[in-house]
Structures are given as structure tokens and as C-alpha cells.
Amino acid sequence: MKKIDYHIHGSFSYDSQVAYNQLIEKAISLHYSSIAFTEHLDLLPQELGVIGLNSLTHYITQITTLRTTYSDIEILCGLEVGDFHQVQAIANSLLDMYPMDIVLGSVHFLSDHTNVAVPLAAKLSNNQLTDYYRQNLKLVTECKIDVLAHLGVFSRYYSEQVVDSEHYPIIRDIFQAMIDKGIALEINYSAYRKMLQELIPSRELMDYYSELGGRLISIGSDSHQLKHFDDHYCEIEKQIDFSRFDLIAPTAKKYF
Ligand SMILES: [Zn+2]
Ligand SMILES: [Zn+2]
């Protein structure tokens, strides 16, 4: 089975210490055929005010140079757009000007400003869970993304998976919109580094996606450190039935 990782944060992400060349060399040594750097593009005012915005020209130039240095592996230039549905005008114009090989969409903030991608002070309430799935539905319905990243990310900070059965109607709408638009479901193994020792989304949700006719998946380590890359890839190989799913296969653009 070909090895890919389409969710990696490198040195352009404020919260990552990963040097591009070290990551690429590790990926080659572990026989990956294709990887994507997916730097954060966080455009909510409270994020821009703290983190600022990197030069996308500089980012693309760096990845383009790396591709000529390392020809044994496909290197994709991508972004993880945080809360895309809330910042559509600016995100769309940036992506028109700087087209990416792969765009991940993720929900990080609830309507009440809770960040669900960091350790949580308390478990999400039922209303917050409903809000979380509504945000994901808006994201997949309204935004031009290739992959829905880390669905159920909040559960990384729980000791066991949440049973989502009462949210199945809205989750069905999310999956149906993804299937209609050709958006891949990311299987993310970052929860093995946190509290939850499971893949996200949960097995139940993966089965539900499959039952509804969803086949397209992506794989993401969500690495922010070199040691995170590949650290639990074996769980993907153990748990994912690749006869039921197809791996997303974006092609690298020629930027210059
Ligand atoms: Zn994220
Ligand atoms: Zn990420």
C-alpha cells in the first residue's frame, strides 16, 4: 500500500518546529510516495492579531525549491484553512492568487469561541457538539476544500470516544455534501499523542461514511514535530480496510 501523509505542519506554521528538509528525508527513508505540507492559514481576527500572516509567495518558493532537491518523493504544497466558512472572502481571494495542491478545511472554533483543537477545560456540552457539527456542515457545503480535516478533533482530549448517535442526522448531511462535492474524509492519528488512543473520526463515523457511499479518504499525522511524523501510521495500516476506501490523489502544480 502506498504511504502518504497529507497533513503536516512545517516551519511556516507558528506552532511547528519541523524543518522541511528533515521531514522530507525522514519520509523518503520510510518509503512514503507522497506528502503534503499543510501550513496553517488562520484568518479570524483574533488569530491574525496574534499570529500574523506568512508570505505565501515565500512558502510556495520554498516548496518549489525542495521539489527540485528531492525528486524521489512527491511533495505537495498545501494549506490547512482554519474555520474557512467564517473567513470566506479573504480565504477565497488568497487561494485564487496562490492556488494550492491541496486545501484542508478544519473547524477550530465554536460559535462561543471555544477552541476545540487544544486541551479542553471541560467536555463539550450537547449544544456545543451540535454547534461543532453545524460548523462542519457549513464548511463542507460552502467552501472549496479537498479534505475535511480532523472531524471530531475535540475527542482527542477525552479518554474515550464520544457516542455521536444523536448527531447522526447532521453528520449524514456533512457526509452527503462531501460525497456530492468529492471532498475526502481525513483519517487523523494525532489523538494517539493526546488522551484518546484512537483514530479520528471514530470507527462508527468511518463506517457511517462508508455506508452512505463515501469512499474518498486522506491520511494525516497532523505533525508539528519531526518525531510525530509516522509515529502511529501503523494504526492506519491495522485499522483501515483499503478495499472500502480510495486514497485522495492530488497532483503537484507547477508554480513557476
Ligand atoms: Zn487543525
Ligand atoms: Zn493541523
Tab-separated table of C-alpha atoms and ligand atoms in Angstrom:
chain	number	residue	atom	x	y	z
A	1	MET	CA	0.000	0.000	0.000
A	2	LYS	CA	1.407	3.385	-0.899
A	3	LYS	CA	2.246	5.578	2.071
A	4	ILE	CA	1.045	9.174	2.106
A	5	ASP	CA	0.633	11.937	4.670
A	6	TYR	CA	-1.403	14.969	3.714
A	7	HIS	CA	-1.450	16.874	7.000
A	8	ILE	CA	1.982	18.107	8.048
A	9	HIS	CA	2.925	21.430	9.625
A	10	GLY	CA	6.361	22.774	8.769
A	11	SER	CA	8.288	25.845	9.769
A	12	PHE	CA	5.719	28.219	8.247
A	13	SER	CA	3.199	27.214	10.907
A	14	TYR	CA	3.555	29.242	14.108
A	15	ASP	CA	3.134	26.120	16.253
A	16	SER	CA	5.524	23.784	14.402
A	17	GLN	CA	9.262	23.230	14.686
A	18	VAL	CA	9.508	20.902	11.707
A	19	ALA	CA	12.333	21.689	9.270
A	20	TYR	CA	11.205	20.845	5.740
A	21	ASN	CA	14.384	19.034	4.677
A	22	GLN	CA	14.484	16.817	7.789
A	23	LEU	CA	10.841	15.839	7.371
A	24	ILE	CA	11.293	15.040	3.679
A	25	GLU	CA	14.387	12.935	4.358
A	26	LYS	CA	12.517	11.002	7.053
A	27	ALA	CA	9.579	10.449	4.653
A	28	ILE	CA	11.910	9.137	1.936
A	29	SER	CA	13.644	6.802	4.387
A	30	LEU	CA	10.223	5.447	5.475
A	31	HIS	CA	9.179	4.889	1.846
A	32	TYR	CA	6.427	7.471	1.568
A	33	SER	CA	5.453	8.138	-2.041
A	34	SER	CA	3.713	11.469	-1.443
A	35	ILE	CA	3.477	14.038	1.357
A	36	ALA	CA	1.783	17.409	1.707
A	37	PHE	CA	2.864	20.310	3.840
A	38	THR	CA	-0.351	21.920	5.029
A	39	GLU	CA	0.604	25.098	6.835
A	40	HIS	CA	-1.977	26.892	8.956
A	41	LEU	CA	-3.914	29.672	7.289
A	42	ASP	CA	-5.800	31.134	10.245
A	43	LEU	CA	-7.646	34.272	9.250
A	44	LEU	CA	-10.009	35.006	12.133
A	45	PRO	CA	-9.236	38.482	13.542
A	46	GLN	CA	-8.195	37.123	16.952
A	47	GLU	CA	-5.759	34.753	15.222
A	48	LEU	CA	-4.369	37.289	12.739
A	49	GLY	CA	-3.786	39.742	15.562
A	50	VAL	CA	-1.636	37.253	17.470
A	51	ILE	CA	-0.062	35.026	14.828
A	52	GLY	CA	0.008	37.316	11.788
A	53	LEU	CA	0.177	36.070	8.236
A	54	ASN	CA	3.142	34.478	6.480
A	55	SER	CA	4.154	35.224	2.908
A	56	LEU	CA	2.515	32.629	0.695
A	57	THR	CA	4.911	33.570	-2.125
A	58	HIS	CA	7.823	32.686	0.131
A	59	TYR	CA	6.169	29.412	1.158
A	60	ILE	CA	5.486	28.344	-2.439
A	61	THR	CA	9.034	29.288	-3.466
A	62	GLN	CA	10.487	27.124	-0.689
A	63	ILE	CA	8.379	24.091	-1.584
A	64	THR	CA	9.192	24.511	-5.280
A	65	THR	CA	12.921	24.547	-4.473
A	66	LEU	CA	12.574	21.449	-2.265
A	67	ARG	CA	10.881	19.586	-5.111
A	68	THR	CA	13.896	20.037	-7.313
A	69	THR	CA	16.209	18.897	-4.490
A	70	TYR	CA	14.190	15.805	-3.594
A	71	SER	CA	12.862	14.111	-6.713
A	72	ASP	CA	12.321	10.672	-5.069
A	73	ILE	CA	9.093	11.760	-3.397
A	74	GLU	CA	6.091	13.843	-4.407
A	75	ILE	CA	5.896	16.972	-2.254
A	76	LEU	CA	2.601	18.859	-2.282
A	77	CYS	CA	2.192	22.459	-1.268
A	78	GLY	CA	-0.969	22.838	0.786
A	79	LEU	CA	-2.765	24.765	3.486
A	80	GLU	CA	-4.988	23.922	6.423
A	81	VAL	CA	-7.525	26.730	6.364
A	82	GLY	CA	-8.949	27.179	9.852
A	83	ASP	CA	-12.665	27.970	10.033
A	84	PHE	CA	-12.759	28.717	6.279
A	85	HIS	CA	-16.558	29.176	6.365
A	86	GLN	CA	-16.101	32.199	8.660
A	87	VAL	CA	-13.460	33.918	6.517
A	88	GLN	CA	-14.581	33.021	3.027
A	89	ALA	CA	-13.947	36.327	1.223
A	90	ILE	CA	-10.296	36.681	2.219
A	91	ALA	CA	-9.528	32.943	2.081
A	92	ASN	CA	-11.022	32.632	-1.409
A	93	SER	CA	-9.078	35.599	-2.748
A	94	LEU	CA	-5.802	34.281	-1.269
A	95	LEU	CA	-6.421	30.826	-2.739
A	96	ASP	CA	-7.266	32.353	-6.142
A	97	MET	CA	-3.957	34.210	-6.122
A	98	TYR	CA	-1.943	31.346	-4.610
A	99	PRO	CA	-3.540	28.106	-5.812
A	100	MET	CA	-2.522	25.156	-3.643
A	101	ASP	CA	-2.077	21.468	-4.467
A	102	ILE	CA	-4.321	20.531	-1.557
A	103	VAL	CA	-6.561	22.502	0.807
A	104	LEU	CA	-7.694	21.106	4.146
A	105	GLY	CA	-10.690	22.622	5.882
A	106	SER	CA	-10.994	22.397	9.643
A	107	VAL	CA	-13.222	23.670	12.382
A	108	HIS	CA	-11.184	25.005	15.301
A	109	PHE	CA	-13.596	27.474	16.942
A	110	LEU	CA	-17.174	27.091	18.092
A	111	SER	CA	-19.648	29.994	17.986
A	112	ASP	CA	-18.923	30.624	21.688
A	113	HIS	CA	-15.178	30.971	20.790
A	114	THR	CA	-14.183	27.660	22.404
A	115	ASN	CA	-11.116	26.311	20.613
A	116	VAL	CA	-11.792	22.603	20.160
A	117	ALA	CA	-8.299	21.780	18.849
A	118	VAL	CA	-6.491	22.441	22.140
A	119	PRO	CA	-6.873	20.717	25.536
A	120	LEU	CA	-10.398	21.398	26.747
A	121	ALA	CA	-11.337	22.723	30.183
A	122	ALA	CA	-14.450	20.527	30.149
A	123	LYS	CA	-16.195	18.089	27.859
A	124	LEU	CA	-18.303	19.805	25.221
A	125	SER	CA	-21.973	20.193	26.086
A	126	ASN	CA	-24.623	18.806	23.813
A	127	ASN	CA	-25.295	22.289	22.435
A	128	GLN	CA	-21.595	22.770	21.732
A	129	LEU	CA	-21.456	19.423	19.937
A	130	THR	CA	-24.431	20.411	17.785
A	131	ASP	CA	-22.712	23.715	17.029
A	132	TYR	CA	-19.475	21.870	16.143
A	133	TYR	CA	-21.227	19.685	13.578
A	134	ARG	CA	-23.205	22.659	12.198
A	135	GLN	CA	-19.920	24.483	11.614
A	136	ASN	CA	-18.539	21.440	9.809
A	137	LEU	CA	-21.654	21.281	7.640
A	138	LYS	CA	-21.290	24.949	6.700
A	139	LEU	CA	-17.607	24.348	5.943
A	140	VAL	CA	-18.149	21.417	3.579
A	141	THR	CA	-21.216	22.980	1.961
A	142	GLU	CA	-19.860	26.468	1.294
A	143	CYS	CA	-16.080	26.163	0.926
A	144	LYS	CA	-13.791	24.884	-1.781
A	145	ILE	CA	-11.749	22.327	0.142
A	146	ASP	CA	-10.223	18.996	-0.872
A	147	VAL	CA	-10.221	17.374	2.567
A	148	LEU	CA	-12.272	17.731	5.748
A	149	ALA	CA	-9.589	17.560	8.433
A	150	HIS	CA	-9.848	16.006	11.897
A	151	LEU	CA	-13.636	15.603	12.226
A	152	GLY	CA	-14.219	15.055	15.942
A	153	VAL	CA	-10.931	16.707	16.948
A	154	PHE	CA	-12.277	17.606	20.402
A	155	SER	CA	-12.352	13.911	21.321
A	156	ARG	CA	-8.514	13.866	21.296
A	157	TYR	CA	-8.777	15.262	24.809
A	158	TYR	CA	-11.253	12.678	26.064
A	159	SER	CA	-10.267	9.319	27.467
A	160	GLU	CA	-12.831	7.600	25.257
A	161	GLN	CA	-14.733	8.341	22.052
A	162	VAL	CA	-17.984	10.243	22.233
A	163	VAL	CA	-21.006	8.336	21.009
A	164	ASP	CA	-22.384	10.639	18.345
A	165	SER	CA	-25.605	8.797	17.549
A	166	GLU	CA	-27.904	11.701	18.349
A	167	HIS	CA	-25.983	13.886	15.911
A	168	TYR	CA	-26.242	11.385	13.078
A	169	PRO	CA	-28.793	13.441	11.073
A	170	ILE	CA	-26.399	16.388	10.787
A	171	ILE	CA	-23.373	14.101	10.329
A	172	ARG	CA	-25.282	12.416	7.490
A	173	ASP	CA	-25.713	15.847	5.845
A	174	ILE	CA	-21.967	16.533	6.272
A	175	PHE	CA	-21.015	13.213	4.659
A	176	GLN	CA	-23.596	13.599	1.885
A	177	ALA	CA	-22.273	17.057	0.985
A	178	MET	CA	-18.705	15.681	0.984
A	179	ILE	CA	-19.671	12.771	-1.267
A	180	ASP	CA	-21.530	15.121	-3.663
A	181	LYS	CA	-18.581	17.539	-3.828
A	182	GLY	CA	-15.761	14.971	-3.848
A	183	ILE	CA	-14.302	16.110	-0.505
A	184	ALA	CA	-12.134	13.472	1.180
A	185	LEU	CA	-12.550	12.460	4.821
A	186	GLU	CA	-9.262	12.728	6.698
A	187	ILE	CA	-8.230	9.837	8.913
A	188	ASN	CA	-6.091	11.574	11.511
A	189	TYR	CA	-3.885	9.761	14.018
A	190	SER	CA	-2.860	12.710	16.215
A	191	ALA	CA	-5.136	11.503	19.039
A	192	TYR	CA	-2.570	8.780	19.858
A	193	ARG	CA	-0.327	11.620	21.067
A	194	LYS	CA	-3.074	13.034	23.292
A	195	MET	CA	-5.541	11.414	25.655
A	196	LEU	CA	-7.533	9.306	23.204
A	197	GLN	CA	-5.804	6.231	21.843
A	198	GLU	CA	-7.910	6.029	18.693
A	199	LEU	CA	-8.139	7.307	15.160
A	200	ILE	CA	-10.384	10.255	14.434
A	201	PRO	CA	-13.067	10.288	13.239
A	202	SER	CA	-14.312	7.335	15.268
A	203	ARG	CA	-14.720	3.907	13.725
A	204	GLU	CA	-18.511	4.374	13.944
A	205	LEU	CA	-18.325	7.550	11.864
A	206	MET	CA	-15.964	5.961	9.336
A	207	ASP	CA	-18.423	3.073	8.967
A	208	TYR	CA	-21.310	5.520	8.601
A	209	TYR	CA	-19.426	7.448	5.890
A	210	SER	CA	-18.803	4.184	4.064
A	211	GLU	CA	-22.439	3.065	4.404
A	212	LEU	CA	-23.568	6.337	2.838
A	213	GLY	CA	-21.311	5.667	-0.148
A	214	GLY	CA	-18.255	7.683	0.938
A	215	ARG	CA	-15.021	6.174	-0.427
A	216	LEU	CA	-12.567	9.061	-0.630
A	217	ILE	CA	-10.187	9.389	2.319
A	218	SER	CA	-6.976	11.193	3.158
A	219	ILE	CA	-4.410	10.364	5.841
A	220	GLY	CA	-2.988	12.916	8.232
A	221	SER	CA	-0.421	12.721	11.012
A	222	ASP	CA	-1.070	16.390	11.906
A	223	SER	CA	2.660	16.533	12.720
A	224	HIS	CA	4.032	19.616	14.454
A	225	GLN	CA	7.314	17.945	15.408
A	226	LEU	CA	9.605	15.648	13.458
A	227	LYS	CA	9.005	12.800	15.908
A	228	HIS	CA	5.233	12.974	15.256
A	229	PHE	CA	5.621	12.096	11.594
A	230	ASP	CA	4.737	8.402	11.037
A	231	ASP	CA	4.607	7.811	14.812
A	232	HIS	CA	1.282	5.938	14.667
A	233	TYR	CA	0.962	5.203	10.949
A	234	CYS	CA	0.779	1.506	11.864
A	235	GLU	CA	-2.746	2.177	13.217
A	236	ILE	CA	-3.819	3.271	9.726
A	237	GLU	CA	-2.393	0.068	8.255
A	238	LYS	CA	-4.018	-2.024	11.003
A	239	GLN	CA	-7.430	-0.423	11.128
A	240	ILE	CA	-8.334	0.912	7.690
A	241	ASP	CA	-9.857	-1.507	5.208
A	242	PHE	CA	-8.498	-0.135	1.957
A	243	SER	CA	-10.891	-2.249	-0.088
A	244	ARG	CA	-13.652	0.078	1.134
A	245	PHE	CA	-11.811	3.378	0.596
A	246	ASP	CA	-9.841	5.231	-2.101
A	247	LEU	CA	-6.936	7.498	-1.238
A	248	ILE	CA	-7.191	11.064	-2.479
A	249	ALA	CA	-4.630	11.652	-5.239
A	250	PRO	CA	-3.943	15.335	-5.851
A	251	THR	CA	-1.272	16.248	-8.382
A	252	ALA	CA	1.508	18.715	-7.767
A	253	LYS	CA	1.094	22.011	-9.641
A	254	LYS	CA	3.909	23.724	-11.463
A	255	TYR	CA	4.181	27.052	-9.693
A	256	PHE	CA	6.813	28.811	-11.720
B	1	ZN	ZN	-6.389	21.727	12.817
B	2	ZN	ZN	-3.195	20.686	11.550
